Coordinates of C-alpha atoms and ligand atoms in Angstrom, one line a residue:
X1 CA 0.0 0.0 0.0
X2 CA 1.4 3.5 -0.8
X3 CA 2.3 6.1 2.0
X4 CA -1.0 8.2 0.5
X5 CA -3.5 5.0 0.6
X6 CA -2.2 5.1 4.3
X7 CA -2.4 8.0 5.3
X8 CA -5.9 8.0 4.1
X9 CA -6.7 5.1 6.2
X10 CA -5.5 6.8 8.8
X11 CA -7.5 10.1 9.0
X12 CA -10.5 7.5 8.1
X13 CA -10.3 6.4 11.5
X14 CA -10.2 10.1 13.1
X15 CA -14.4 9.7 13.3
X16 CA -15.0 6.4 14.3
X17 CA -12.1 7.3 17.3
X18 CA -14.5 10.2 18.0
X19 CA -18.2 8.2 17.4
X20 CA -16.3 5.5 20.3
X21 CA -15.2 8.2 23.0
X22 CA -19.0 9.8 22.4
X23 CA -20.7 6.1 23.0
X24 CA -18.1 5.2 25.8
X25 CA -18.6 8.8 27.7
X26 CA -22.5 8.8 27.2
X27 CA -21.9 5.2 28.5
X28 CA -20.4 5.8 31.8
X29 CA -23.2 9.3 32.4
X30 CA -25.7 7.9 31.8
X31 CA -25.0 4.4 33.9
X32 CA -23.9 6.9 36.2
X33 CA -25.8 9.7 36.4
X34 CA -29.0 8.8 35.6
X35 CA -29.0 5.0 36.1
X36 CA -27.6 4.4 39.3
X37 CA -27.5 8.3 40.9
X38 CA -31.2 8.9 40.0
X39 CA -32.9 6.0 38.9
X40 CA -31.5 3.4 41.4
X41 CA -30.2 5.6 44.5
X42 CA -33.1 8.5 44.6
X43 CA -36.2 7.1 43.0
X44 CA -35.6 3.2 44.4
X45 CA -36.8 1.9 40.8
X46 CA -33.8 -0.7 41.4
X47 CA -35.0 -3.0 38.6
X48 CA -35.2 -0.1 36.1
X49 CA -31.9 0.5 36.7
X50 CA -30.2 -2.7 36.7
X51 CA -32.4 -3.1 33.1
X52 CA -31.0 -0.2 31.4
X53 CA -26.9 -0.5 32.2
X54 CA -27.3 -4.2 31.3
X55 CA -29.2 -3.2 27.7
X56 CA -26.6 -0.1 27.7
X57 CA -23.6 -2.2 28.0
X58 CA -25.3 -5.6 26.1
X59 CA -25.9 -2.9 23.2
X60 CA -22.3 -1.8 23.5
X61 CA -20.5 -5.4 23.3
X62 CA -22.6 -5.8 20.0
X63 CA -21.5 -3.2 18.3
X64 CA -18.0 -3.4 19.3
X65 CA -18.1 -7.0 17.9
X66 CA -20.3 -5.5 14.5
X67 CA -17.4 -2.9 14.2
X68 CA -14.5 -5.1 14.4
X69 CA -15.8 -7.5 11.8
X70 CA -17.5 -4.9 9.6
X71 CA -13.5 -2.8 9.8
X72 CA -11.1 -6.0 10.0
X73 CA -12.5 -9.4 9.5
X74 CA -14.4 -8.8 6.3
X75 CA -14.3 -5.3 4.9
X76 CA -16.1 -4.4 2.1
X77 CA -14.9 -7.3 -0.6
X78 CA -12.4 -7.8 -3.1
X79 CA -13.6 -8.7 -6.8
X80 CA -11.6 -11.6 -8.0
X81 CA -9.6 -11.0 -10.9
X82 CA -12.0 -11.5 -14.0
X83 CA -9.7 -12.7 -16.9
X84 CA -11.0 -11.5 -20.5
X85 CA -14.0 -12.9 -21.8
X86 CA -13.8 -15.5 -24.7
X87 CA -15.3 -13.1 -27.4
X88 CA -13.7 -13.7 -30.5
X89 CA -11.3 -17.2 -31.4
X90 CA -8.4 -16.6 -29.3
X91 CA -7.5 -20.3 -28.9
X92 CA -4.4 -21.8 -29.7
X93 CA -4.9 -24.4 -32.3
X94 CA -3.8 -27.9 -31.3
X95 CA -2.6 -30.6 -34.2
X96 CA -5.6 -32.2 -35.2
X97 CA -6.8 -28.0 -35.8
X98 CA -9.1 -28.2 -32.9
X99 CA -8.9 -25.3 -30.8
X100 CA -8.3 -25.4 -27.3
X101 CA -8.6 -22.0 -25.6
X102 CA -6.5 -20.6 -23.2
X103 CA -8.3 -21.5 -20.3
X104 CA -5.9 -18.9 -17.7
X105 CA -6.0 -16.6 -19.7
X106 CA -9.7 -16.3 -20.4
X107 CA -12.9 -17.5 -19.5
X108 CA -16.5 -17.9 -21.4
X109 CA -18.8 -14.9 -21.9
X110 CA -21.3 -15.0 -19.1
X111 CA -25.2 -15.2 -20.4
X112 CA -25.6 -11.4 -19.2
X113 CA -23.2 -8.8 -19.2
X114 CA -22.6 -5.1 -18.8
X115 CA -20.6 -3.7 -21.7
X116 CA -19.6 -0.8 -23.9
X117 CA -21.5 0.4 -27.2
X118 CA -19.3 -2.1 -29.2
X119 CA -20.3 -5.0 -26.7
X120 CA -17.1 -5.1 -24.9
X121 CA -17.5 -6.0 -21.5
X122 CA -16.1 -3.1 -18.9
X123 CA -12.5 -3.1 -17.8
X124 CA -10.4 -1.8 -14.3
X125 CA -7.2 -0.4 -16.0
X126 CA -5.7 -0.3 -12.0
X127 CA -6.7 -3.7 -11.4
X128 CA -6.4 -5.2 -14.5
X129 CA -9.5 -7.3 -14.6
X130 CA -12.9 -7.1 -16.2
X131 CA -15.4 -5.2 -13.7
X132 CA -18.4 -7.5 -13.2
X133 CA -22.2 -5.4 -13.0
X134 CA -22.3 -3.3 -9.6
X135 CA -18.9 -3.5 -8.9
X136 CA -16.8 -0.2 -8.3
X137 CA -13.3 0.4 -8.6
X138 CA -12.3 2.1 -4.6
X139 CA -9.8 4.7 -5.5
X140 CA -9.8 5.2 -1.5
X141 CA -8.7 1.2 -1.1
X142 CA -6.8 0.7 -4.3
X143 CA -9.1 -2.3 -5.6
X144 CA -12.5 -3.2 -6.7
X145 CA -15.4 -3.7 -4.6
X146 CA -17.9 -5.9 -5.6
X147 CA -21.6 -4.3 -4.6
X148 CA -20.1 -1.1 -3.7
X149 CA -22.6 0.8 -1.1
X150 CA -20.8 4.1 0.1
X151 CA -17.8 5.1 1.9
X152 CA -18.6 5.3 5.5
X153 CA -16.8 8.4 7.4
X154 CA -18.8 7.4 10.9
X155 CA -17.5 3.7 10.8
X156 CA -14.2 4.1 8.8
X157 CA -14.2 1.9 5.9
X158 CA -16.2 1.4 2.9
X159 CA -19.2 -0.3 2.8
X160 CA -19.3 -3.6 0.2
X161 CA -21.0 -6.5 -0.7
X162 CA -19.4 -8.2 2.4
X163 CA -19.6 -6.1 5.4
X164 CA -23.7 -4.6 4.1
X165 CA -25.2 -7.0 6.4
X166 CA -22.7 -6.1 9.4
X167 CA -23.1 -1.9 8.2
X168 CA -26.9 -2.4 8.3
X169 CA -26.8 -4.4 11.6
X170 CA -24.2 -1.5 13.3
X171 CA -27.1 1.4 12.4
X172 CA -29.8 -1.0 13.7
X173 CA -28.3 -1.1 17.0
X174 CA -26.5 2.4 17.6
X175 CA -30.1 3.7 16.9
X176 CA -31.6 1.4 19.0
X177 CA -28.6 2.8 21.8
X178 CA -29.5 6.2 21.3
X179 CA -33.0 6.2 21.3
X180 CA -32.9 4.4 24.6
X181 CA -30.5 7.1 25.8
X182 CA -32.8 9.7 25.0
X183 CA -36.3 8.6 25.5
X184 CA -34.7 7.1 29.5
X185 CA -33.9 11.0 30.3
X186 CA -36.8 12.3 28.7
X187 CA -39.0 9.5 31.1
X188 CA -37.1 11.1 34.2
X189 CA -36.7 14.7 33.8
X190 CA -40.0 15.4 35.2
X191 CA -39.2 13.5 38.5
X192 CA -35.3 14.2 38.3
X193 CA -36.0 18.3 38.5
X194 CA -38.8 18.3 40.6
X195 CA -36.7 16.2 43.5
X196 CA -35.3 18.5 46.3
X197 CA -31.8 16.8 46.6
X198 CA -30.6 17.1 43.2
X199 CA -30.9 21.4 43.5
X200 CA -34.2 21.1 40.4
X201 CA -31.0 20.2 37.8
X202 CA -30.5 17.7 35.9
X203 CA -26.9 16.7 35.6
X204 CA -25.2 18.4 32.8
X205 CA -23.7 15.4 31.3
X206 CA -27.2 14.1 30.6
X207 CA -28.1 17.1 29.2
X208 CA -25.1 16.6 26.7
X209 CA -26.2 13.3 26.0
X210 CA -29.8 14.2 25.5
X211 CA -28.6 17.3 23.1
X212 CA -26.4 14.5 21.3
X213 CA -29.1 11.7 20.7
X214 CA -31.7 13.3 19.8
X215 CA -30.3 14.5 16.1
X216 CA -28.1 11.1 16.2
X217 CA -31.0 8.9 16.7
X218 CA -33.3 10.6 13.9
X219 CA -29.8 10.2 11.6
X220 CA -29.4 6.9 11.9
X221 CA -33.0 5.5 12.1
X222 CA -33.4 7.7 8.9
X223 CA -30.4 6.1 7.7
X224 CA -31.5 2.5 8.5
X225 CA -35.0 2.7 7.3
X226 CA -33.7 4.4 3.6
X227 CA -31.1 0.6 3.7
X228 CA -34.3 -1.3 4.5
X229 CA -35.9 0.4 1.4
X230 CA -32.4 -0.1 -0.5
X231 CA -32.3 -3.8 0.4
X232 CA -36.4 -4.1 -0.5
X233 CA -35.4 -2.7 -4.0
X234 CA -32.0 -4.7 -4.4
X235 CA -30.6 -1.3 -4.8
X236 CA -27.0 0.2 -3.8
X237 CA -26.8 3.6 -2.5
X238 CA -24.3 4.3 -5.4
X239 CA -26.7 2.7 -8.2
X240 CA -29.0 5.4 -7.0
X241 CA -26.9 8.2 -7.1
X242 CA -26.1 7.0 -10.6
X243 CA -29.6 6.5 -11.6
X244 CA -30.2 9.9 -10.8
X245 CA -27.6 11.4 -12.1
X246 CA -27.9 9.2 -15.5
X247 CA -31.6 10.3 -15.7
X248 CA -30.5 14.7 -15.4
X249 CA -27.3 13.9 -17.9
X250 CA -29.6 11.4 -19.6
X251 CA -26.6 8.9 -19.9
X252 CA -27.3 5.2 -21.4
X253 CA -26.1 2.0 -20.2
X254 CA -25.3 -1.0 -22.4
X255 CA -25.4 -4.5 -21.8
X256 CA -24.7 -7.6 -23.7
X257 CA -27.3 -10.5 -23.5
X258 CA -26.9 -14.5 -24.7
X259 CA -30.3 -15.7 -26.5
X260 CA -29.7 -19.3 -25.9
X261 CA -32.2 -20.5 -28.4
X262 CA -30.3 -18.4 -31.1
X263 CA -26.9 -18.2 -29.6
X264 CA -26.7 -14.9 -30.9
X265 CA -25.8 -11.9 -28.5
X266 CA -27.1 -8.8 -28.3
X267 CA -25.9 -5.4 -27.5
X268 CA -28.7 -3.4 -26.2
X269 CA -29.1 0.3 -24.6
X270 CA -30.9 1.0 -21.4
X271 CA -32.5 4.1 -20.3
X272 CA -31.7 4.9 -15.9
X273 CA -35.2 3.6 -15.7
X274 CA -34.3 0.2 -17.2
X275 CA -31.6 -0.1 -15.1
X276 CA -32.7 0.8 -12.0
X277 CA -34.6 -2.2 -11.4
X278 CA -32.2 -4.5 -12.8
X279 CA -30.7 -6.3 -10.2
X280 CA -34.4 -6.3 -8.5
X281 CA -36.4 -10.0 -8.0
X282 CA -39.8 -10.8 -8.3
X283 CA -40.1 -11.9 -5.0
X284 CA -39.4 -9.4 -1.4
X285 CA -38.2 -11.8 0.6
X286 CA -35.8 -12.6 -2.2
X287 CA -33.9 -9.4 -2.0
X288 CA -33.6 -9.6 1.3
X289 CA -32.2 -13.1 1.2
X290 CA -30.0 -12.1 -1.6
X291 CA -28.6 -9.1 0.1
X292 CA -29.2 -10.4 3.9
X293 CA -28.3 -13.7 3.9
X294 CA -30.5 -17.0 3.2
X295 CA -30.9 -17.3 7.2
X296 CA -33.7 -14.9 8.6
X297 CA -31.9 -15.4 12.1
X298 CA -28.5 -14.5 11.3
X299 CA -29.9 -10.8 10.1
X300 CA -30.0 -9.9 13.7
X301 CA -27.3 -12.0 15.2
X302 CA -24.2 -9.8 15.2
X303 CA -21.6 -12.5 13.4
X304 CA -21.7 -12.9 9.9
X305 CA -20.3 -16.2 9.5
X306 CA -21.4 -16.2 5.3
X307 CA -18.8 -17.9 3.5
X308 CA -16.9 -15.3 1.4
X309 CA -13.9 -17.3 0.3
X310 CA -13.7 -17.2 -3.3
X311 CA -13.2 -20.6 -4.9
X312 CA -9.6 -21.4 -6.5
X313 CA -8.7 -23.3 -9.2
X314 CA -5.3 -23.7 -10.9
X315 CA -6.3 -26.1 -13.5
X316 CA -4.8 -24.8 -16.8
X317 CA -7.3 -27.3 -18.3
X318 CA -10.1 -26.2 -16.6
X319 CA -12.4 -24.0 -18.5
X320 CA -13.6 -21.5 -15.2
X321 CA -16.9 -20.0 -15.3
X322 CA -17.6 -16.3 -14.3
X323 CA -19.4 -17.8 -11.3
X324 CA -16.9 -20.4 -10.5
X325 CA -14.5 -17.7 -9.8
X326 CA -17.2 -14.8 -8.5
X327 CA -18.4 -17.5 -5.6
X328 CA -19.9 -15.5 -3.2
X329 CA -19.8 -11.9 -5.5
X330 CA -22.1 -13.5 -8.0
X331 CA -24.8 -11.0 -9.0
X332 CA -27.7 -12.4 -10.9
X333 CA -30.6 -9.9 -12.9
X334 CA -33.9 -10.3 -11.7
X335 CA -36.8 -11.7 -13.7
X336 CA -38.3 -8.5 -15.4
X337 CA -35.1 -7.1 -15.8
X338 CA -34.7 -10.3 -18.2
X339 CA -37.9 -10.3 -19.5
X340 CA -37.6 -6.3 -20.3
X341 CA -34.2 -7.5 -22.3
X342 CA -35.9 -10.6 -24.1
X343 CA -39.2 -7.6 -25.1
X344 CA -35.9 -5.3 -26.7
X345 CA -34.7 -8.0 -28.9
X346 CA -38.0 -9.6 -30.1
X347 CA -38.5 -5.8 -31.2
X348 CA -35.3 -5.7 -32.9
X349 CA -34.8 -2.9 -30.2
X350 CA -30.8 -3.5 -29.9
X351 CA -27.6 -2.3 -31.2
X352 CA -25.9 -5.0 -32.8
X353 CA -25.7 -8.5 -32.7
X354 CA -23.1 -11.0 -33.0
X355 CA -21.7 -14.5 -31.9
X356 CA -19.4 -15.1 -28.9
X357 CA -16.9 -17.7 -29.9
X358 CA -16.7 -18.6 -26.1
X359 CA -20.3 -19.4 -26.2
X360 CA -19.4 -22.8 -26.8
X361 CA -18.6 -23.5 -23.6
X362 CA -21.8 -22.7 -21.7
Ligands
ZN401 ZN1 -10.3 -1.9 -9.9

């Protein structure tokens, strides 16, 4: 990693330092001040008390454990390196005048690709490797990210296909802290300045945590009820910058498409409106699976124990599939978003067609 990369890594964790000494601070006053000094000393609610530093601190231990794998165990993902695609006869003829393709240096055409005008599938100059749909090149971390969501300043790192789940989890929970901070004070203050001893004040450390949660909590609830929506639509929050942005500049995408009855290919152009629902299934509970995880429990339990190791295979002999080597970043349209492609080509609505000589492989 270069000395720039790292020192970008480092300021990235200046925040996060920050969002810690805020949670562990609010923490200790509010245990403190209003738990134990208030709560459990003055008003005798003893149970109350006990309850709330045990959620406090339960709370806590989760998202420490969210934030170390979301930062160090997983990150956001690294795209495999996609060799070229097999479009035209590249193979290396053996004697008999067969050809036998050069299986590490290329692989078959998958059935559905993003591409350029000309058909030619998209390309990371940096990483030298074909860029598979939804991925994004980070220039922050120096590779591609497969799903690319956002760069997070409050948690430090950037938010991919493989820490989503953990990202989505972490908001869940630091709203669920701060609401409980806030709404626990609000409960109180009534008794809290109306009882002799404490002078009619409430302790000015709760009032800094009570001027603190209150925006925090309406952030991040906002925040995890627009992922929510995101994860209902099988949408990233970059794909919908670009659809908007594509729609004002009126910029076209282009994909490539195998008809398998034909085996022709076709380059076609899509509107923002096409694409935006590209990567969408039929089904709800789909995209949530797909971006979630297939177990409904693990969505709340904070480890993400999801497989991400990408398969490996050094066979030269082997022809690889684009899913072979994806594994886990595999990204598959939806149903509509094929069926909208199928409509464009029965209408002869496409840009050129042609055959892929790697098609022969599928
Ligand atoms: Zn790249």
């Amino acid at each position: 990693m270069d000395s720039k990369l790292k020192d970008k890594r480092l300021i990235d964790y200046l925040l996060p330092v920050l969002v810690w000494g805020l949670v562990f601070y609010s923490t200790w006053a509010f245990s403190h001040k209003l738990c134990y000094n208030q709560i459990y000393k003055n008003f005798k609610h003893e149970s109350i008390a006990i309850g709330l530093i045990c959620i406090i601190c339960i709370l806590d231990i989760t998202l420490i454990i969210i934030w170390i794998q979301l930062i160090w165990i997983y990150g956001p993902g690294r795209q495999p390196k996609i060799p070229p695609f097999i479009l035209i006869d590249n193979g290396i003829r053996n004697n008999f005048g067969s050809i036998e393709p050069t299986a590490t240096a290329s692989i078959p055409p998958p059935v559905f690709y993003e591409c350029d005008i000309n058909g030619y599938p998209i390309w990371c100059d940096t990483c030298k490797s074909l860029k598979i749909g939804r991925t994004h090149h980070s220039k922050r971390l120096g590779y591609c990210i497969p799903r690319f969501d956002h760069h997070c300043m409050w948690v430090g790192t950037v938010i991919g296909k493989s820490n989503y789940l953990l990202f989505t989890q972490f908001v869940f929970y630091f709203s669920c802290l701060l609401l409980i901070f806030w709404i626990s004070i609000v409960s109180y203050i009534k008794r809290i300045v109306d009882y002799p001893h404490t002078g009619y004040k409430l302790d000015p450390n709760l009032i800094v945590i009570l001027i603190l949660s209150v925006p925090f909590s309406i952030m991040t609830l906002s925040l995890f009820l627009s992922h929510v929506y995101f994860t209902f639509m099988n949408r990233t929050s970059l794909e919908i910058i670009n659809i908007k942005r594509n729609k004002k500049l009126n910029i076209k995408k282009f994909v490539c498409y195998l008809d398998k009855t034909s085996g022709n290919r076709y380059v076609i152009e899509m509107s923002p409106e096409d694409m935006a629902n590209i990567w969408k299934k039929r089904s709800i509970w789909e995209n949530f699976k797909e971006v979630l995880g297939n177990n409904f429990l693990f969505w709340f339990i904070p480890f993400d124990i999801r497989k991400r190791q990408v398969k490996q295979n050094n066979d030269p002999e082997c022809i690889q599939s684009l899913d072979y080597i994806l594994g886990f970043y595999n990204e598959a349209i939806g149903e509509d978003a094929k069926l909208l492609i199928e409509q464009k080509i029965i209408n002869s609505n496409y840009l050129k067609t042609f055959r892929a000589f790697g098609d022969q492989y599928h």
